[in-house]
CSV table of C-alpha atoms and ligand atoms in Angstrom, one decimal:
chain,number,residue,atom,x,y,z
R,1414,ASP,CA,17.5,-12.5,12.4
R,1415,LYS,CA,16.1,-15.0,10.0
R,1416,SER,CA,17.7,-13.6,7.1
R,1417,LEU,CA,14.0,-13.5,4.8
R,1418,ILE,CA,15.5,-10.6,3.8
R,1419,GLU,CA,17.9,-8.0,2.8
R,1420,ILE,CA,18.7,-4.7,2.3
R,1421,GLY,CA,20.9,-2.2,1.3
R,1422,VAL,CA,20.9,1.7,1.8
R,1423,HIS,CA,23.0,3.3,-1.5
R,1424,ASP,CA,24.1,7.2,-1.3
R,1425,LEU,CA,23.6,8.2,-5.0
R,1426,ARG,CA,26.3,11.0,-4.1
R,1427,ASP,CA,28.7,7.8,-3.8
R,1428,HIS,CA,28.6,7.6,-8.0
R,1429,ALA,CA,28.9,11.4,-8.3
R,1430,THR,CA,31.5,11.9,-11.2
R,1431,ASN,CA,32.5,15.4,-9.8
R,1432,VAL,CA,34.5,17.5,-6.8
R,1433,HIS,CA,30.7,18.6,-5.4
R,1434,ARG,CA,28.7,14.9,-5.8
R,1435,GLN,CA,26.8,16.3,-8.1
R,1436,VAL,CA,23.7,14.6,-8.7
R,1437,ASP,CA,21.0,17.2,-10.2
R,1438,ASP,CA,21.1,19.4,-13.2
R,1439,THR,CA,19.0,22.6,-14.8
R,1440,PRO,CA,16.3,21.6,-16.7
R,1441,TYR,CA,16.3,21.3,-20.3
R,1442,GLY,CA,13.5,23.5,-22.1
R,1443,GLY,CA,13.5,25.5,-18.6
R,1444,GLY,CA,10.9,25.6,-16.1
R,1445,ALA,CA,11.1,25.2,-12.4
R,1446,GLY,CA,13.4,22.8,-10.2
R,1447,MET,CA,16.4,20.9,-11.2
R,1448,VAL,CA,17.1,16.6,-12.1
R,1449,MET,CA,18.1,14.2,-11.1
R,1450,MET,CA,21.4,13.3,-13.9
R,1451,PRO,CA,21.4,9.6,-16.1
R,1452,GLU,CA,24.5,9.7,-15.3
R,1453,VAL,CA,24.7,9.4,-11.8
R,1454,TRP,CA,22.3,7.3,-12.1
R,1455,GLY,CA,22.8,5.2,-14.3
R,1456,LYS,CA,26.3,3.8,-12.2
R,1457,ALA,CA,24.4,3.6,-9.7
R,1458,ILE,CA,22.0,1.0,-10.8
R,1459,ASP,CA,24.2,-0.6,-12.9
R,1460,GLN,CA,26.3,-2.1,-9.7
R,1461,VAL,CA,23.7,-3.9,-8.6
R,1462,ILE,CA,21.0,-4.4,-10.9
R,1463,ASP,CA,20.7,-7.9,-12.4
R,1464,LYS,CA,19.1,-10.2,-14.5
R,1465,ASN,CA,16.5,-11.1,-10.8
R,1466,SER,CA,16.2,-7.1,-11.1
R,1467,GLU,CA,12.7,-5.3,-10.3
R,1468,LEU,CA,13.7,-1.5,-11.1
R,1469,ILE,CA,11.2,0.7,-9.1
R,1470,ILE,CA,10.8,3.9,-9.2
R,1471,LEU,CA,9.8,6.4,-6.6
R,1472,THR,CA,7.7,9.2,-8.6
R,1473,PRO,CA,4.1,10.8,-8.3
R,1474,ALA,CA,3.2,10.0,-11.3
R,1475,GLY,CA,4.0,5.8,-11.4
R,1476,LYS,CA,1.3,3.3,-11.7
R,1477,LYS,CA,-0.5,3.6,-7.5
R,1478,PHE,CA,0.0,1.2,-5.2
R,1479,ASP,CA,-1.9,-1.1,-3.3
R,1480,GLN,CA,-2.1,-4.3,-1.7
R,1481,ARG,CA,-2.4,-6.8,-4.9
R,1482,MET,CA,1.2,-5.4,-7.0
R,1483,ALA,CA,2.1,-5.6,-3.0
R,1484,GLU,CA,0.9,-9.7,-3.3
R,1485,GLU,CA,2.9,-9.5,-6.7
R,1486,LEU,CA,6.1,-7.9,-5.3
R,1487,SER,CA,6.4,-9.9,-2.4
R,1488,THR,CA,7.2,-13.0,-5.4
R,1489,LYS,CA,9.5,-11.6,-6.3
R,1490,GLU,CA,13.4,-12.1,-5.8
R,1491,HIS,CA,15.6,-8.3,-5.8
R,1492,LEU,CA,13.7,-5.3,-6.3
R,1493,ILE,CA,15.4,-1.3,-6.6
R,1494,PHE,CA,14.1,1.3,-5.6
R,1495,ALA,CA,14.7,4.2,-7.5
R,1496,CYS,CA,14.9,7.3,-4.7
R,1497,GLY,CA,14.5,10.8,-6.9
R,1498,ARG,CA,14.4,14.4,-5.1
R,1499,TYR,CA,14.0,18.0,-6.7
R,1500,GLU,CA,12.0,16.8,-9.7
R,1501,GLY,CA,12.8,14.1,-10.2
R,1502,ILE,CA,15.0,11.3,-12.0
R,1503,ASP,CA,15.6,11.7,-16.1
R,1504,ASP,CA,13.3,10.4,-18.1
R,1505,ARG,CA,15.6,8.0,-20.3
R,1506,VAL,CA,17.1,6.3,-16.5
R,1507,ARG,CA,13.8,4.9,-17.4
R,1508,GLN,CA,14.4,3.8,-21.5
R,1509,TYR,CA,17.7,2.4,-20.7
R,1510,TYR,CA,16.9,-0.3,-18.6
R,1511,GLN,CA,13.6,-0.9,-20.7
R,1512,SER,CA,15.5,-1.2,-23.5
R,1513,GLU,CA,17.9,-3.5,-22.2
R,1514,GLY,CA,15.0,-5.9,-21.5
R,1515,PHE,CA,15.0,-5.4,-17.2
R,1516,LYS,CA,11.2,-4.9,-15.6
R,1517,VAL,CA,11.6,-2.0,-14.6
R,1518,ARG,CA,8.3,0.4,-13.5
R,1519,GLU,CA,7.5,3.1,-12.1
R,1520,VAL,CA,5.5,3.4,-8.5
R,1521,SER,CA,3.8,6.1,-6.3
R,1522,ILE,CA,2.6,5.4,-3.6
R,1523,GLY,CA,-0.7,7.8,-4.0
R,1524,ASP,CA,-2.3,11.3,-5.0
R,1525,TYR,CA,0.2,14.1,-3.4
R,1526,VAL,CA,4.0,14.6,-3.7
R,1527,LEU,CA,6.6,13.8,-1.3
R,1528,ASN,CA,10.0,15.5,-1.5
R,1529,GLY,CA,11.3,12.7,-1.8
R,1530,GLY,CA,10.9,8.4,-2.8
R,1531,GLU,CA,12.7,8.1,0.3
R,1532,VAL,CA,9.6,7.1,3.1
R,1533,ALA,CA,7.4,5.7,-0.5
R,1534,ALA,CA,10.3,2.5,-0.6
R,1535,ILE,CA,10.2,1.7,3.8
R,1536,VAL,CA,6.2,2.6,2.8
R,1537,ILE,CA,6.1,-0.1,0.4
R,1538,ALA,CA,9.0,-2.0,1.8
R,1539,GLU,CA,6.5,-2.3,4.2
R,1540,ALA,CA,3.7,-3.6,3.1
R,1541,VAL,CA,5.5,-6.2,0.5
R,1542,THR,CA,8.0,-7.9,3.6
R,1543,ARG,CA,5.1,-7.9,5.6
R,1544,LEU,CA,3.7,-10.9,2.6
R,1545,ILE,CA,7.2,-13.0,3.1
R,1546,PRO,CA,6.2,-16.3,4.3
R,1547,GLY,CA,8.4,-16.6,7.3
R,1548,VAL,CA,8.4,-12.6,8.2
R,1549,LEU,CA,4.6,-13.0,10.8
R,1550,GLY,CA,3.9,-14.7,13.1
R,1551,ASN,CA,0.7,-15.8,12.5
R,1552,PRO,CA,0.4,-16.5,8.8
R,1553,GLU,CA,-3.7,-17.0,9.0
R,1554,SER,CA,-3.0,-12.2,10.0
R,1555,ILE,CA,-2.8,-11.6,6.4
R,1556,VAL,CA,-5.6,-13.4,5.4
R,1557,ASP,CA,-8.0,-11.6,7.3
R,1558,GLU,CA,-7.3,-7.4,7.6
R,1559,SER,CA,-8.6,-4.2,4.9
R,1560,HIS,CA,-8.0,-5.1,1.0
R,1561,ALA,CA,-7.0,-8.8,1.6
R,1562,GLU,CA,-8.7,-11.2,-1.2
R,1563,ASP,CA,-12.2,-10.2,-0.6
R,1564,GLY,CA,-12.3,-6.5,-0.9
R,1565,TYR,CA,-13.1,-4.9,2.2
R,1566,ILE,CA,-12.2,-2.9,5.3
R,1567,GLU,CA,-11.1,-5.1,7.9
R,1568,TYR,CA,-14.4,-5.0,10.9
R,1569,PRO,CA,-13.1,-3.4,14.1
R,1570,ALA,CA,-10.9,-4.1,17.0
R,1571,PHE,CA,-11.5,-5.1,20.8
R,1572,THR,CA,-9.6,-6.5,22.9
R,1573,LYS,CA,-9.5,-6.9,26.8
R,1574,PRO,CA,-11.2,-5.7,29.2
R,1575,ALA,CA,-15.3,-6.3,28.1
R,1576,GLU,CA,-16.1,-2.6,29.5
R,1577,TRP,CA,-13.9,0.3,28.8
R,1578,ARG,CA,-15.1,3.8,30.1
R,1579,GLY,CA,-18.0,2.6,29.3
R,1580,ILE,CA,-17.8,1.2,26.5
R,1581,LYS,CA,-18.9,-3.0,26.6
R,1582,VAL,CA,-17.5,-4.8,23.0
R,1583,PRO,CA,-20.7,-6.1,21.7
R,1584,GLU,CA,-22.0,-8.7,23.6
R,1585,VAL,CA,-22.0,-11.0,19.6
R,1586,LEU,CA,-18.4,-11.2,20.9
R,1587,LEU,CA,-18.1,-12.6,23.4
R,1588,SER,CA,-21.0,-15.5,23.0
R,1589,GLY,CA,-18.2,-17.8,21.9
R,1590,ASN,CA,-20.8,-18.7,19.0
R,1591,HIS,CA,-18.1,-19.0,15.4
R,1592,ALA,CA,-21.5,-18.7,12.4
R,1593,LYS,CA,-22.6,-15.8,14.7
R,1594,ILE,CA,-19.4,-14.1,15.5
R,1595,LYS,CA,-18.1,-15.0,11.4
R,1596,GLN,CA,-22.3,-13.0,10.5
R,1597,TRP,CA,-21.5,-10.1,12.2
R,1598,ARG,CA,-17.7,-9.6,11.6
R,1599,LEU,CA,-19.0,-9.2,7.3
R,1600,LYS,CA,-21.7,-7.5,8.8
R,1601,MET,CA,-19.6,-4.6,10.8
R,1602,ALA,CA,-17.3,-5.1,7.5
R,1603,LEU,CA,-18.9,-4.4,4.2
R,1604,GLN,CA,-20.6,-1.7,7.2
R,1605,ARG,CA,-17.3,0.4,7.3
R,1606,THR,CA,-16.4,-0.5,3.7
R,1607,ARG,CA,-20.3,1.3,2.8
R,1608,ASP,CA,-18.9,4.7,5.3
R,1609,GLN,CA,-15.0,4.5,4.0
R,1610,ARG,CA,-15.0,3.2,1.6
R,1611,PRO,CA,-17.8,3.9,-1.1
R,1612,ASP,CA,-15.2,3.1,-3.8
R,1613,LEU,CA,-14.4,-0.4,-2.6
R,1614,LEU,CA,-17.9,-1.5,-3.2
R,1615,ALA,CA,-19.4,-0.2,-6.2
R,1616,ASP,CA,-18.0,-2.6,-9.0
R,1617,ARG,CA,-17.6,-6.3,-7.7
R,1618,SER,CA,-20.5,-8.8,-7.2
R,1619,LEU,CA,-21.9,-9.8,-3.7
R,1620,SER,CA,-23.4,-12.7,-3.2
R,1621,LYS,CA,-27.0,-13.2,-1.3
R,1622,GLU,CA,-25.3,-12.9,2.0
R,1623,GLU,CA,-23.5,-9.9,1.1
R,1624,SER,CA,-27.0,-8.3,-0.7
R,1625,ARG,CA,-28.8,-9.5,2.4
R,1626,LEU,CA,-26.0,-7.7,4.5
R,1627,LEU,CA,-27.0,-4.4,3.5
R,1628,GLN,CA,-29.7,-4.0,3.1
R,1629,GLU,CA,-30.5,-4.9,6.9
R,1630,LEU,CA,-27.7,-1.9,7.0
R,1631,ASP,CA,-29.6,0.9,5.0
R,1632,VAL,CA,-32.3,0.1,6.4
R,1633,GLU,CA,-30.8,0.0,9.9
R,1634,LEU,CA,-29.0,3.6,9.0
R,1635,LYS,CA,-32.7,4.5,7.5
R,1636,ALA,CA,-34.5,4.2,11.0
R,1637,LYS,CA,-31.5,5.5,12.4
R,1638,GLN,CA,-31.6,9.0,10.3
R,1639,GLU,CA,-35.6,9.7,11.0
R,1640,GLN,CA,-34.5,8.8,14.8
R,1641,ASP,CA,-32.2,11.2,14.9
R,1642,SER,CA,-34.9,14.6,12.5
R,1643,TYR,CA,-37.4,13.0,15.8
R,1644,ASN,CA,-35.0,14.3,18.0
G,2977,SAM,N1,8.5,17.2,-11.1
G,2977,SAM,C1,7.5,15.4,-10.3
G,2977,SAM,C2,6.1,16.2,-10.8
G,2977,SAM,O1,5.6,16.4,-10.0
G,2977,SAM,O2,5.6,14.5,-10.8
G,2977,SAM,C3,7.4,15.2,-8.2
G,2977,SAM,C4,8.8,15.0,-8.0
G,2977,SAM,S1,8.8,15.4,-6.4
G,2977,SAM,C5,9.3,16.7,-5.0
G,2977,SAM,C6,10.6,14.8,-5.7
G,2977,SAM,C7,10.4,12.6,-5.9
G,2977,SAM,O3,10.2,12.4,-4.1
G,2977,SAM,C8,9.7,12.1,-6.6
G,2977,SAM,O4,10.9,12.3,-7.5
G,2977,SAM,C9,10.0,11.1,-6.3
G,2977,SAM,O5,10.0,9.7,-6.1
G,2977,SAM,C10,8.8,10.9,-4.6
G,2977,SAM,N2,8.0,11.3,-4.4
G,2977,SAM,C11,7.2,12.3,-4.2
G,2977,SAM,N3,5.9,12.1,-4.7
G,2977,SAM,C12,5.7,10.3,-4.5
G,2977,SAM,C13,4.7,9.4,-4.9
G,2977,SAM,N4,3.4,9.6,-4.0
G,2977,SAM,N5,4.6,8.4,-4.8
G,2977,SAM,C14,6.9,8.2,-4.8
G,2977,SAM,N6,7.2,8.8,-4.8
G,2977,SAM,C15,7.2,10.1,-4.6
């Protein structure tokens, strides 16, 4: 509605050259599965690529997509997602556009294998477009969330009512004390990160406050473990 993003979907078979609208063929060197033909892809890409384009070839063999890559892609003018099927796209497609001076990258959305690149393209489009100024109602929403600049997992969120099925919202969030709320949120973010994604804490330097809170969390965890072993 605001013309902030324009998305085009292209049917590869429109560029097929034979009556069966074939887009794949058997692999050189043998082996199972079919490979997508370079000629079909070349004709399709030629129609949409220009000097402002960045060609993203979706493949589980690519660089893993993350929030930093989403931020980088959100500044680009034009992205082309090449969604593979079967055993993927003939590698000469990547080689050709790279050699012609276009920006090309191979991207994976995670360490698993999908049947096709379409959902991967949607995942990336979702993550990237919400970073474009004007897309989200409140631009602050993207500053204070998981995988933002601070690299932590976001603290847990609560809304009304203050008590639901016997579970109360943490007292501090009702206190109106903004400094205490901020500190509690940082502590919860650290706790969640330590418990769910210790890899995110592994190679980063911590502020004095963060180290103190992590020590506090360790002491609390030990106390809880001792308590549990008594029960
Ligand atoms: N033979 C390929 C391999 O082992 O690396 C897997 C091909 S996969 C069955 C078919 C297509 O799905 C790929 O060409 C790619 O476009 C897409 N795809 C599968 N897993 C993906 C992932 N993790 N990230 C991005 N795209 C993926």
